[in-house]
Short mmCIF file of C-alpha atoms in Angstrom, two decimals:
data_model
loop_
_atom_site.label_atom_id
_atom_site.label_comp_id
_atom_site.label_asym_id
_atom_site.label_seq_id
_atom_site.Cartn_x
_atom_site.Cartn_y
_atom_site.Cartn_z
CA MET A 274 -58.78 -45.17 -8.26
CA SER A 275 -56.08 -46.88 -6.22
CA GLY A 276 -53.77 -44.73 -4.09
CA SER A 277 -55.82 -41.52 -4.39
CA ARG A 278 -58.90 -39.99 -2.84
CA VAL A 279 -62.10 -38.81 -4.44
CA VAL A 280 -63.79 -36.10 -2.40
CA VAL A 281 -67.23 -34.87 -3.44
CA TYR A 282 -68.81 -31.67 -2.13
CA ALA A 283 -72.56 -32.12 -2.46
CA GLY A 284 -75.83 -31.36 -0.72
CA PRO A 285 -79.18 -30.35 -2.21
CA THR A 286 -78.29 -31.39 -5.78
CA ILE A 287 -77.44 -35.02 -5.02
CA SER A 288 -77.50 -37.03 -1.80
CA ALA A 289 -74.57 -38.82 -0.21
CA ALA A 290 -76.30 -42.15 -0.87
CA ASP A 291 -76.59 -41.37 -4.58
CA VAL A 292 -72.95 -40.30 -4.69
CA HIS A 293 -71.89 -43.59 -3.12
CA ALA A 294 -74.06 -45.52 -5.56
CA VAL A 295 -71.72 -44.29 -8.31
CA LEU A 296 -68.48 -43.88 -6.34
CA PRO A 297 -68.61 -46.21 -3.30
CA GLU A 298 -65.21 -45.11 -1.98
CA ALA A 299 -65.80 -41.39 -2.32
CA GLU A 300 -65.66 -39.08 0.69
CA VAL A 301 -68.80 -36.97 0.66
CA ARG A 302 -68.53 -33.52 2.21
CA PRO A 303 -71.17 -30.81 2.72
CA PRO A 304 -71.50 -28.06 0.10
CA ALA A 305 -68.22 -26.20 -0.27
CA GLY A 306 -67.79 -22.87 1.48
CA ARG A 307 -64.93 -20.43 1.82
CA GLY A 308 -61.88 -22.18 3.27
CA ASP A 309 -63.21 -25.75 3.09
CA LEU A 310 -60.81 -26.85 0.36
CA LEU A 311 -57.86 -25.25 2.10
CA ALA A 312 -58.69 -27.09 5.32
CA ASP A 313 -57.64 -30.41 3.74
CA GLN A 314 -54.31 -31.80 2.61
CA TRP A 315 -54.22 -32.68 -1.09
CA ARG A 316 -51.79 -34.91 -2.98
CA PRO A 317 -51.16 -35.57 -6.66
CA GLY A 318 -53.79 -38.00 -7.89
CA ASP A 319 -56.56 -36.79 -5.58
CA VAL A 320 -59.80 -35.81 -7.28
CA VAL A 321 -62.02 -33.05 -5.92
CA VAL A 322 -65.54 -32.89 -7.34
CA VAL A 323 -67.36 -29.66 -6.49
CA ILE A 324 -71.07 -29.96 -7.11
CA ASP A 325 -72.78 -27.83 -4.45
CA GLY A 326 -71.42 -24.79 -2.69
CA TYR A 327 -72.68 -22.07 -0.42
CA PHE A 328 -73.07 -18.46 -1.50
CA ARG A 329 -75.64 -17.13 0.94
CA GLU A 330 -75.43 -18.77 4.37
CA ARG A 331 -71.63 -18.73 4.12
CA ARG A 332 -69.07 -17.08 1.88
CA SER A 333 -68.68 -19.04 -1.32
CA VAL A 334 -65.72 -21.25 -2.13
CA GLY A 335 -62.90 -19.01 -3.31
CA HIS A 336 -61.18 -19.05 -6.67
CA LYS A 337 -57.79 -18.77 -5.00
CA GLU A 338 -58.29 -21.87 -2.85
CA ILE A 339 -59.26 -23.89 -5.93
CA LEU A 340 -56.08 -22.70 -7.62
CA GLN A 341 -54.12 -23.77 -4.54
CA VAL A 342 -55.59 -27.28 -4.72
CA LEU A 343 -54.63 -27.45 -8.40
CA THR A 344 -51.07 -26.40 -7.68
CA GLU A 345 -50.82 -29.19 -5.08
CA GLY A 346 -51.42 -31.68 -7.88
CA ALA A 347 -55.05 -32.63 -7.27
CA GLU A 348 -57.64 -32.53 -10.03
CA VAL A 349 -60.65 -30.29 -9.47
CA ILE A 350 -63.87 -30.98 -11.36
CA GLY A 351 -66.95 -28.79 -11.27
CA ALA A 352 -70.48 -29.65 -12.35
CA ALA A 353 -74.19 -29.04 -11.87
CA SER A 354 -74.26 -26.08 -9.49
CA MET A 355 -71.62 -23.90 -7.83
CA GLY A 356 -69.03 -26.30 -9.23
CA ALA A 357 -70.17 -25.60 -12.78
CA LEU A 358 -69.93 -21.84 -12.22
CA ARG A 359 -66.45 -22.02 -10.72
CA ALA A 360 -65.27 -24.36 -13.51
CA ALA A 361 -66.48 -21.91 -16.16
CA GLU A 362 -64.54 -19.12 -14.43
CA LEU A 363 -61.39 -21.19 -13.81
CA GLY A 364 -61.30 -23.37 -16.92
CA PRO A 365 -58.24 -21.54 -18.30
CA CYS A 366 -56.52 -22.13 -14.96
CA GLY A 367 -56.87 -25.91 -14.91
CA MET A 368 -60.25 -26.62 -13.31
CA ARG A 369 -62.30 -29.00 -15.43
CA GLY A 370 -66.01 -28.48 -15.98
CA THR A 371 -68.50 -30.98 -17.27
CA GLY A 372 -72.21 -31.13 -18.03
CA ALA A 373 -74.87 -28.94 -19.58
CA VAL A 374 -74.97 -26.38 -16.76
CA HIS A 375 -71.22 -25.82 -17.07
CA GLU A 376 -71.60 -25.40 -20.82
CA MET A 377 -74.34 -22.82 -20.27
CA TYR A 378 -72.04 -20.78 -18.04
CA ALA A 379 -68.98 -21.24 -20.25
CA SER A 380 -70.86 -20.15 -23.38
CA GLY A 381 -72.44 -17.12 -21.72
CA GLU A 382 -75.98 -18.44 -22.12
CA ILE A 383 -76.37 -17.86 -18.38
CA ASP A 384 -74.15 -15.83 -16.09
CA GLY A 385 -75.84 -15.35 -12.72
CA ASP A 386 -75.13 -17.49 -9.68
CA ASP A 387 -78.85 -17.34 -8.91
CA GLU A 388 -79.41 -19.66 -11.90
CA VAL A 389 -78.31 -22.64 -9.78
CA GLY A 390 -79.05 -21.31 -6.30
CA VAL A 391 -81.72 -22.97 -4.17
CA LEU A 392 -82.96 -22.49 -0.64
CA HIS A 393 -82.67 -25.78 1.24
CA GLY A 394 -83.18 -27.40 4.60
CA PRO A 395 -80.52 -28.57 7.09
CA ALA A 396 -77.93 -31.29 6.55
CA GLU A 397 -79.52 -33.64 9.09
CA LEU A 398 -82.64 -33.75 6.91
CA GLY A 399 -80.67 -34.29 3.70
CA TYR A 400 -80.67 -30.67 2.42
CA PRO A 401 -84.29 -30.79 1.16
CA ALA A 402 -84.78 -28.19 -1.58
CA GLN A 403 -87.36 -25.52 -0.75
CA THR A 404 -87.07 -23.67 -4.05
CA VAL A 405 -86.43 -24.69 -7.65
CA ALA A 406 -83.27 -23.85 -9.57
CA LEU A 407 -83.78 -21.56 -12.54
CA VAL A 408 -81.60 -23.79 -14.77
CA ASN A 409 -83.94 -26.68 -14.03
CA LEU A 410 -86.90 -24.56 -15.07
CA ARG A 411 -85.18 -23.54 -18.29
CA TYR A 412 -84.29 -27.15 -19.07
CA GLY A 413 -87.75 -28.40 -18.15
CA CYS A 414 -89.44 -25.84 -20.36
CA GLU A 415 -87.21 -26.81 -23.29
CA GLU A 416 -87.88 -30.50 -22.77
CA GLY A 417 -91.56 -29.82 -22.26
CA ALA A 418 -91.80 -27.89 -25.52
CA GLU A 419 -90.09 -30.69 -27.43
CA THR A 420 -92.41 -33.34 -25.95
CA ASP A 421 -95.57 -31.17 -26.11
CA LEU A 422 -95.96 -31.42 -22.32
CA VAL A 423 -95.34 -27.71 -21.73
CA PRO A 424 -96.48 -25.17 -24.35
CA MET A 425 -93.59 -23.04 -25.53
CA ALA A 426 -95.34 -19.76 -24.76
CA ALA A 427 -96.23 -20.93 -21.26
CA GLY A 428 -92.63 -21.99 -20.69
CA ARG A 429 -91.37 -18.54 -21.62
CA ARG A 430 -93.78 -16.89 -19.23
CA ILE A 431 -92.83 -19.27 -16.43
CA VAL A 432 -89.12 -18.66 -16.88
CA ALA A 433 -89.67 -14.89 -17.03
CA ALA A 434 -91.77 -14.92 -13.85
CA ALA A 435 -89.24 -17.08 -11.99
CA ALA A 436 -86.26 -15.02 -13.19
CA ALA A 437 -87.85 -11.87 -11.77
CA LEU A 438 -88.00 -13.42 -8.30
CA PRO A 439 -84.99 -13.65 -5.95
CA PHE A 440 -83.76 -17.25 -5.87
CA THR A 441 -84.88 -17.47 -2.23
CA HIS A 442 -88.47 -16.89 -3.37
CA ARG A 443 -88.63 -19.39 -6.24
CA GLY A 444 -90.78 -21.95 -4.50
CA TRP A 445 -93.46 -23.57 -6.63
CA LYS A 446 -96.21 -21.63 -4.84
CA ASP A 447 -94.28 -18.37 -5.22
CA ILE A 448 -93.97 -18.91 -8.96
CA GLU A 449 -97.61 -19.95 -9.23
CA ARG A 450 -98.71 -16.69 -7.59
CA ALA A 451 -96.66 -14.76 -10.15
CA LEU A 452 -98.43 -16.47 -13.08
CA GLU A 453 -101.84 -16.22 -14.67
CA ASP A 454 -104.22 -19.18 -14.30
CA GLN A 455 -103.57 -20.28 -17.88
CA ASP A 456 -99.99 -21.32 -16.98
CA HIS A 457 -100.73 -23.26 -13.79
CA ASP A 458 -101.12 -26.65 -15.48
CA ALA A 459 -97.79 -26.22 -17.25
CA LEU A 460 -96.15 -25.28 -13.94
CA ARG A 461 -97.58 -28.39 -12.25
CA THR A 462 -96.13 -30.53 -15.05
CA LEU A 463 -92.73 -28.95 -14.45
CA GLU A 464 -93.03 -29.53 -10.71
CA GLU A 465 -93.80 -33.21 -11.27
CA MET A 466 -91.11 -33.84 -13.88
CA ILE A 467 -88.36 -31.91 -12.10
CA GLY A 468 -89.33 -33.41 -8.75
CA SER A 469 -89.14 -36.92 -10.18
CA GLY A 470 -85.64 -36.23 -11.49
CA VAL A 471 -86.51 -36.61 -15.17
CA TRP A 472 -86.01 -32.89 -15.86
CA ASP A 473 -83.69 -32.20 -12.91
CA LEU A 474 -80.76 -30.97 -14.98
CA LYS A 475 -78.55 -30.28 -11.99
CA ARG A 476 -78.88 -33.83 -10.71
CA LEU A 477 -78.43 -35.29 -14.19
CA ASP A 478 -75.18 -33.33 -14.56
CA ALA A 479 -73.98 -34.37 -11.11
CA VAL A 480 -74.54 -38.07 -11.82
CA ALA A 481 -72.81 -37.78 -15.19
CA ALA A 482 -69.78 -36.09 -13.60
CA LEU A 483 -69.47 -38.83 -10.98
CA ARG A 484 -69.81 -41.55 -13.60
CA GLY A 485 -67.08 -39.88 -15.62
CA VAL A 486 -64.74 -40.15 -12.63
CA ALA A 487 -65.74 -43.76 -11.99
CA ASP A 488 -65.45 -44.90 -15.60
CA ARG A 489 -61.96 -43.65 -16.29
CA GLY A 490 -60.33 -45.75 -13.55
CA ALA A 491 -57.01 -45.09 -11.91
CA GLY A 492 -54.45 -42.56 -13.00
CA PRO A 493 -53.24 -39.22 -11.72
CA ALA A 494 -54.61 -36.00 -13.08
CA ALA A 495 -52.63 -34.11 -15.65
CA PRO A 496 -50.58 -31.32 -14.05
CA ALA A 497 -52.61 -28.15 -13.76
CA THR A 498 -51.44 -25.29 -15.95
CA VAL A 499 -52.12 -22.02 -14.21
CA ASP A 500 -51.04 -19.45 -16.77
CA VAL A 501 -53.86 -16.97 -16.23
CA PRO A 502 -53.41 -14.38 -13.46
CA PHE A 503 -56.31 -14.61 -11.03
CA THR A 504 -56.58 -12.81 -7.73
CA GLY A 505 -59.13 -15.17 -6.24
CA ILE A 506 -60.86 -12.39 -4.32
CA SER A 507 -64.39 -11.11 -4.80
CA ARG A 508 -65.27 -8.04 -6.83
CA THR A 509 -66.17 -6.20 -3.65
CA GLN A 510 -62.89 -7.12 -1.96
CA SER A 511 -60.99 -6.09 -5.05
CA LEU A 512 -62.68 -2.69 -5.23
CA VAL A 513 -62.14 -2.09 -1.52
CA ARG A 514 -58.48 -3.13 -1.59
CA ARG A 515 -57.66 -1.01 -4.63
CA THR A 516 -59.34 2.16 -3.37
CA ARG A 517 -59.08 2.03 0.43
CA ARG A 518 -57.20 4.97 1.95
CA GLU A 519 -56.68 6.49 5.38
CA TYR A 520 -58.35 9.89 5.14
CA ALA A 521 -57.63 10.78 8.79
CA PRO A 522 -55.59 9.06 11.53
CA GLY A 523 -57.24 5.72 12.16
CA ARG A 524 -60.11 6.39 9.75
CA TRP A 525 -60.46 4.70 6.38
CA MET A 526 -62.76 4.85 3.41
CA SER A 527 -62.92 3.18 0.02
CA ASP A 528 -64.58 4.31 -3.18
CA LEU A 529 -67.42 1.91 -2.39
CA ASP A 530 -68.18 3.96 0.74
CA VAL A 531 -68.31 7.09 -1.42
CA LEU A 532 -70.61 5.27 -3.84
CA ASP A 533 -72.91 4.36 -0.93
CA ALA A 534 -73.02 8.00 0.14
CA ALA A 535 -74.19 9.04 -3.33
CA ARG A 536 -76.71 6.20 -3.58
CA LEU A 537 -78.25 6.97 -0.20
CA PHE A 538 -78.30 10.75 -0.11
CA ASP A 539 -78.08 12.16 -3.65
CA ASP A 540 -81.47 12.68 -5.29
CA GLY A 541 -79.84 12.70 -8.73
CA TYR A 542 -78.13 9.33 -8.33
CA PRO A 543 -80.94 7.16 -9.82
CA GLU A 544 -80.68 9.02 -13.13
CA LEU A 545 -76.91 8.45 -13.25
CA HIS A 546 -77.34 4.79 -12.33
CA GLU A 547 -79.83 4.22 -15.12
CA SER A 548 -77.64 6.01 -17.66
CA VAL A 549 -74.56 3.91 -16.85
CA SER A 550 -76.56 0.68 -16.75
CA ASN A 551 -78.07 1.42 -20.16
CA ALA A 552 -74.61 1.84 -21.63
CA LEU A 553 -73.49 -1.46 -20.11
CA LEU A 554 -76.56 -3.22 -21.54
CA GLU A 555 -75.82 -1.89 -24.99
CA ASP A 556 -72.24 -3.14 -24.70
CA LEU A 557 -73.38 -6.59 -23.53
CA ALA A 558 -75.82 -6.91 -26.42
CA GLY A 559 -73.28 -5.61 -28.92
CA ALA A 560 -70.64 -8.07 -27.74
CA ARG A 561 -73.03 -10.87 -28.65
CA GLY A 562 -73.79 -9.33 -32.03
CA THR A 563 -77.43 -8.68 -31.22
CA THR A 564 -79.82 -5.87 -30.37
CA LEU A 565 -80.89 -4.96 -26.88
CA GLU A 566 -84.42 -6.18 -27.60
CA THR A 567 -83.19 -9.62 -28.74
CA TYR A 568 -80.77 -9.80 -25.83
CA ALA A 569 -83.59 -9.00 -23.40
CA ALA A 570 -85.86 -11.61 -24.93
CA ALA A 571 -83.18 -14.26 -24.41
CA LYS A 572 -82.54 -13.17 -20.84
CA LEU A 573 -86.05 -12.55 -19.57
CA GLY A 574 -88.27 -14.36 -22.06
CA LEU A 575 -90.12 -11.20 -23.12
CA ASP A 576 -91.12 -10.11 -26.62
CA GLY A 577 -91.70 -6.40 -25.99
CA THR A 578 -95.39 -6.48 -26.93
CA SER A 579 -97.17 -8.80 -24.47
CA PRO A 580 -98.50 -7.39 -21.19
CA LEU A 581 -96.12 -7.78 -18.28
CA PRO A 582 -97.09 -10.25 -15.54
CA ASP A 583 -97.54 -8.74 -12.10
CA SER A 584 -94.23 -10.23 -10.94
CA LEU A 585 -92.41 -8.03 -13.47
CA ALA A 586 -94.73 -5.02 -13.48
CA ARG A 587 -93.94 -4.43 -9.81
CA TRP A 588 -90.51 -3.11 -10.81
CA PHE A 589 -92.07 0.01 -12.37
CA THR A 590 -93.68 3.10 -10.92
CA GLU A 591 -97.32 3.73 -11.76
CA ARG A 592 -96.32 6.36 -14.30
CA GLU A 593 -93.78 4.05 -15.97
CA ARG A 594 -96.35 1.26 -16.24
CA ALA A 595 -98.72 3.65 -17.97
CA GLU A 596 -96.25 5.30 -20.33
CA LEU A 597 -93.45 2.87 -21.22
CA THR A 598 -93.84 0.36 -24.03
CA GLY A 599 -91.75 -2.01 -26.12
CA THR A 600 -87.97 -1.83 -25.93
CA ASP A 601 -87.95 1.04 -23.42
CA ARG A 602 -89.95 -1.08 -21.01
CA ILE A 603 -87.68 -4.11 -21.42
CA ARG A 604 -84.56 -1.99 -21.12
CA LEU A 605 -85.66 -0.40 -17.86
CA LEU A 606 -86.81 -3.77 -16.50
CA MET A 607 -83.36 -5.24 -17.09
CA VAL A 608 -81.76 -2.31 -15.28
CA ARG A 609 -84.12 -2.70 -12.32
CA VAL A 610 -83.64 -6.46 -11.89
CA TRP A 611 -79.93 -6.39 -12.77
CA PRO A 612 -78.72 -8.33 -9.67
CA VAL A 613 -81.24 -11.10 -10.40
CA TRP A 614 -80.24 -11.91 -13.97
CA GLN A 615 -76.79 -10.46 -14.53
CA SER A 616 -73.46 -11.15 -12.83
CA VAL A 617 -71.64 -8.27 -14.59
CA ASP A 618 -70.59 -5.76 -11.94
CA TRP A 619 -71.95 -2.28 -12.70
CA ARG A 620 -70.05 -0.57 -9.87
CA PRO A 621 -66.72 0.14 -11.63
CA ALA A 622 -68.54 1.94 -14.46
CA VAL A 623 -70.65 3.97 -12.03
CA LEU A 624 -67.60 4.83 -9.95
CA GLU A 625 -65.82 6.08 -13.06
CA ARG A 626 -68.69 8.49 -13.67
CA LEU A 627 -68.82 9.55 -10.03
CA ARG A 628 -65.09 10.30 -9.92
CA GLU A 629 -65.53 12.60 -12.92
CA SER A 630 -68.26 14.52 -11.11
CA GLU A 631 -67.61 17.86 -9.45
CA ARG A 632 -69.41 16.45 -6.42
CA TRP A 633 -66.93 13.62 -5.74
CA GLU A 634 -65.23 15.50 -2.90
CA GLU A 635 -68.64 16.36 -1.45
CA TRP A 636 -69.55 12.66 -1.24
CA CYS A 637 -66.16 11.85 0.28
CA GLU A 638 -66.79 14.51 2.91
CA LEU A 639 -70.20 12.96 3.60
CA VAL A 640 -68.50 9.65 4.48
CA ALA A 641 -66.20 11.50 6.88
CA ARG A 642 -69.16 13.29 8.51
CA ALA A 643 -70.91 9.95 8.90
CA ASP A 644 -67.91 8.53 10.75
CA GLU A 645 -67.77 11.63 12.97
CA ALA A 646 -71.47 11.26 13.80
CA THR A 647 -70.97 7.59 14.69
CA GLU A 648 -68.05 8.42 16.97
CA ALA A 649 -69.95 11.25 18.67
CA ALA A 650 -73.01 9.07 19.27
CA ARG A 651 -71.12 6.30 21.06
CA PRO A 652 -72.15 4.67 23.33
CA ARG A 653 -75.57 6.32 23.50
CA LEU A 654 -76.70 5.22 20.03
CA VAL A 655 -76.85 1.54 19.16
CA VAL A 656 -76.93 0.86 15.43
CA PRO A 657 -79.68 -1.70 14.73
CA PRO A 658 -79.23 -4.77 12.51
CA PRO A 659 -79.05 -4.13 8.73
CA GLY A 660 -82.65 -5.25 8.15
CA MET A 661 -83.97 -2.64 10.59
CA CYS A 662 -81.61 0.00 9.17
CA ALA A 663 -83.09 -0.62 5.74
CA LYS A 664 -86.67 -0.45 7.01
CA LEU A 665 -86.04 2.87 8.74
CA PHE A 666 -84.14 4.42 5.83
CA LEU A 667 -86.76 3.46 3.25
CA ARG A 668 -89.03 6.08 4.78
CA HIS A 669 -86.94 8.73 2.98
CA TRP A 670 -87.98 7.33 -0.39
CA GLN A 671 -91.71 6.93 0.25
CA ARG A 672 -93.97 8.73 -2.20
CA ARG A 673 -97.11 8.10 -4.22
CA GLY A 674 -96.95 5.81 -7.24
CA THR A 675 -93.80 3.93 -6.30
CA SER A 676 -92.68 1.13 -3.93
CA PRO A 677 -89.68 0.15 -1.79
CA ASP A 678 -88.60 -2.44 -4.38
CA VAL A 679 -88.58 0.17 -7.14
CA GLU A 680 -86.73 2.76 -5.08
CA MET A 681 -84.04 0.29 -3.99
CA ALA A 682 -83.61 -0.98 -7.55
CA ARG A 683 -83.27 2.60 -8.89
CA ARG A 684 -80.17 2.88 -6.73
CA GLY A 685 -78.74 -0.55 -7.44
CA PHE A 686 -79.84 -2.28 -4.23
CA SER A 687 -81.17 -5.80 -4.79
CA GLY A 688 -83.08 -5.85 -1.51
CA PRO A 689 -83.18 -4.81 2.15
CA ASP A 690 -80.01 -6.74 3.02
CA GLY A 691 -77.91 -4.74 0.57
CA LEU A 692 -79.53 -1.46 1.52
CA GLY A 693 -79.18 -2.17 5.23
CA GLY A 694 -75.52 -3.03 4.85
CA ALA A 695 -74.90 0.34 3.19
CA VAL A 696 -76.98 2.32 5.68
CA THR A 697 -75.17 0.93 8.74
CA ARG A 698 -72.16 3.25 8.38
CA PHE A 699 -74.41 6.27 7.82
CA PHE A 700 -77.06 5.46 10.45
CA ALA A 701 -75.87 7.92 13.11
CA TYR A 702 -75.40 10.64 10.50
CA ASP A 703 -78.93 10.07 9.19
CA ILE A 704 -80.36 10.32 12.71
CA ARG A 705 -78.46 13.56 13.35
CA ARG A 706 -79.52 14.99 9.99
CA GLY A 707 -83.15 14.24 10.79
CA ARG A 708 -82.92 15.99 14.15
CA GLU A 709 -81.29 19.04 12.59
CA ARG A 710 -84.03 19.25 9.98
CA GLY A 711 -86.66 18.92 12.69
CA SER A 712 -85.09 21.71 14.70
CA SER A 713 -84.96 23.97 11.64
CA ALA A 714 -88.62 23.30 10.87
CA ALA A 715 -89.59 24.07 14.47
CA ARG A 716 -87.88 27.45 14.26
#
């Protein structure tokens, strides 16, 4: 492609050597993170291929920076992993997606970034994958069923068990521990076939995208048409920016802070959270012209009648495991593992309900009291890291028949990191509240 550059952002999906085997002149960069595309100068005719990108160790590559590259005249192609997700989101804006993973995102078959996420080693070791991508498992199970190498029923159970785990815990041994013995042989077949590359859908898509660039030869990209308004900021940033206000001189809060106050300190919040989530699930199923039960089966691989594997049963209290059956069980499971399988943001709908509540001002006042407690405690009180904040706060929710995972999920927290991040602002207030309760009890 004379007179233009081809820059490929890749890491765990495909090695630099394999990129150069297809595109010898390509510049291979590490997985794309926030600001990486903006750090370069782009010209008309340049081709940017985004395969891998960060979304855990660093902030993920932004929509707005991709739009900026397009407006500078470069072509941006996404495939296989983070690139496929961004291309599905920005297709109307001029980014071009290619491959099966992109088609899965674009069609709505999958919609979570955890579908392509993997935990990997450092760059100097070649980004060795330490977990398996969920899209590779889905593809492998489909291929295995067609070739009689993986029984269809076993494949469904494997996908369901893997989907219930955070992507950082989808190592082969982790998945094996979540399965019954009857599925271990099928899992080993998947490990062998994905590891050999035969069923590695992400790598297959990456190679196909690179070959598409190589085969078409020289020629500038068609001018990008950016007709769709797109802010390019995250959902969290958007919610904060739209609702942030100065409630006292030098003190600010957003509606997300008020939401955190309700989630952390209101005993009735879990019921509200479940109610709103159920309504969202019904809407999602209805938009696809299907029932909630069918929608759940497609998402989690469950039929509503088979016993739940331990990896999924852990999301219920002892009472729920004993009493819930069929659709009710699947519905509640989808609510509990929402951040794992679903990228739809539940927070705007919950906030709408909270704003309608007579207690909205009470929760706003709680945020203000938390800030006052933090100010009064300085510098005597040092707020610990989020992980420790979460561990300490979870003691409030301890009771028989439940677990930390269940209690966090009932309030929309996907794990200790999310909980700890919310607790940080309220840590001093929680300490003061505990001391006041202790003093009252002593009297």
